[in-house]
Tab-separated table of C-alpha atoms in Angstrom:
chain	number	residue	atom	x	y	z
A	247	MET	CA	-131.574	57.191	-66.402
A	248	THR	CA	-131.818	60.762	-65.117
A	249	VAL	CA	-128.711	62.509	-63.876
A	250	GLU	CA	-129.345	64.997	-61.091
A	251	PRO	CA	-127.377	68.242	-61.156
A	252	SER	CA	-124.598	68.177	-58.617
A	253	ASP	CA	-124.582	70.442	-55.584
A	254	ASP	CA	-120.865	69.789	-55.152
A	255	PRO	CA	-119.131	73.134	-55.828
A	256	HIS	CA	-116.094	71.388	-57.327
A	257	GLU	CA	-118.263	69.469	-59.793
A	258	VAL	CA	-120.145	72.660	-60.679
A	259	LEU	CA	-116.819	74.398	-61.387
A	260	ILE	CA	-115.522	71.514	-63.530
A	261	THR	CA	-118.756	71.497	-65.528
A	262	LYS	CA	-118.657	75.289	-66.014
A	263	ILE	CA	-115.042	75.228	-67.210
A	264	ALA	CA	-115.733	72.324	-69.601
A	265	SER	CA	-118.820	74.083	-70.956
A	266	ASP	CA	-116.982	77.370	-71.546
A	267	LEU	CA	-114.053	75.590	-73.208
A	268	ARG	CA	-116.433	73.724	-75.506
A	269	GLU	CA	-118.563	76.766	-76.371
A	270	ARG	CA	-116.092	79.681	-76.323
A	271	GLY	CA	-112.646	78.134	-76.355
A	272	GLU	CA	-111.700	79.599	-72.983
A	273	PHE	CA	-112.813	80.013	-69.396
A	274	VAL	CA	-112.136	83.309	-67.625
A	275	ALA	CA	-112.669	84.146	-63.967
A	276	GLU	CA	-111.631	87.055	-61.797
A	277	VAL	CA	-110.921	86.090	-58.204
A	278	ALA	CA	-109.411	87.550	-55.064
A	279	ALA	CA	-105.675	86.913	-54.779
A	280	THR	CA	-106.179	85.407	-51.340
A	281	PRO	CA	-106.944	82.836	-50.178
A	282	ASN	CA	-104.688	80.898	-52.544
A	283	GLN	CA	-106.951	77.862	-52.356
A	284	ARG	CA	-109.289	79.405	-54.945
A	285	ILE	CA	-106.459	79.426	-57.507
A	286	VAL	CA	-105.559	75.831	-56.627
A	287	ASP	CA	-109.212	74.806	-57.029
A	288	LEU	CA	-109.454	76.497	-60.439
A	289	HIS	CA	-106.253	74.808	-61.627
A	290	TRP	CA	-107.394	71.390	-60.424
A	291	ALA	CA	-110.850	71.837	-61.963
A	292	SER	CA	-109.324	72.896	-65.294
A	293	LEU	CA	-107.281	69.692	-65.443
A	294	LEU	CA	-110.381	67.603	-64.778
A	295	ALA	CA	-112.451	69.605	-67.286
A	296	GLY	CA	-109.775	68.988	-69.906
A	297	ARG	CA	-109.723	65.294	-69.090
A	298	ARG	CA	-113.514	65.205	-69.402
A	299	LEU	CA	-113.251	66.794	-72.870
A	300	GLY	CA	-110.228	64.731	-73.898
A	301	VAL	CA	-107.938	67.770	-74.212
A	302	ARG	CA	-104.992	69.417	-72.493
A	303	THR	CA	-105.548	72.685	-70.689
A	304	ARG	CA	-103.319	75.542	-69.618
A	305	VAL	CA	-104.056	77.941	-66.790
A	306	ASP	CA	-102.752	81.510	-66.969
A	307	VAL	CA	-102.962	83.789	-63.926
A	308	GLN	CA	-102.404	87.546	-64.153
A	309	GLN	CA	-102.912	90.357	-61.704
A	310	SER	CA	-105.933	92.369	-62.769
A	311	GLY	CA	-105.824	95.194	-60.266
A	312	SER	CA	-107.059	95.966	-56.811
A	313	GLY	CA	-110.575	96.164	-55.533
A	314	GLN	CA	-112.183	96.860	-52.204
A	315	GLY	CA	-111.207	93.383	-51.052
A	316	GLY	CA	-107.556	93.650	-52.095
A	317	SER	CA	-105.653	92.316	-55.106
A	318	ARG	CA	-107.583	90.600	-57.880
A	319	LEU	CA	-106.355	87.927	-60.272
A	320	ARG	CA	-107.616	87.074	-63.737
A	321	VAL	CA	-107.525	83.321	-64.329
A	322	THR	CA	-107.795	82.125	-67.928
A	323	VAL	CA	-108.082	78.469	-68.940
A	324	VAL	CA	-107.464	77.517	-72.574
A	325	CYS	CA	-107.044	74.325	-74.583
A	326	VAL	CA	-103.558	73.594	-75.887
A	327	ASP	CA	-102.000	71.143	-78.300
A	328	ARG	CA	-99.145	68.813	-77.391
A	329	LEU	CA	-96.621	71.621	-77.915
A	330	GLY	CA	-98.479	73.938	-75.558
A	331	GLN	CA	-99.855	76.149	-78.344
A	332	VAL	CA	-103.345	77.526	-77.746
A	333	VAL	CA	-106.066	76.011	-79.924
A	334	THR	CA	-109.365	77.778	-80.328
A	335	HIS	CA	-111.676	74.793	-80.535
A	336	VAL	CA	-111.943	71.750	-78.314
A	337	SER	CA	-112.086	69.515	-81.407
A	338	GLU	CA	-108.632	70.768	-82.504
A	339	ALA	CA	-107.180	70.047	-79.074
A	340	ALA	CA	-108.772	66.603	-78.977
A	341	ARG	CA	-107.307	65.774	-82.397
A	342	ALA	CA	-103.875	66.914	-81.202
A	343	VAL	CA	-104.098	64.657	-78.147
A	344	THR	CA	-105.331	61.723	-80.254
A	345	ALA	CA	-102.556	62.236	-82.823
A	346	ARG	CA	-99.990	62.095	-80.040
A	347	ARG	CA	-101.263	58.706	-78.894
A	348	HIS	CA	-100.969	57.071	-82.333
């Protein structure tokens, strides 16, 4: 069975976040502060990426300055354990989630 790459921008974002979490331990994006929907989409996609990987995620948003288009925000997604502490590898986060269930 061949799976075709999705053209759905939400699915592309979820896949990118999951890939970055798996490979680097975090996902970082810089986006315009408005419209707010972009931040909502990133938060939603991070939850689904975490679910796909079997881990919890946390989204941090910080102002990163101003550009020609106005205020910019830096959005960082990381994996966390059940206490909300950042873990550097997806496998650590998955173990923490699994340990909580047993």
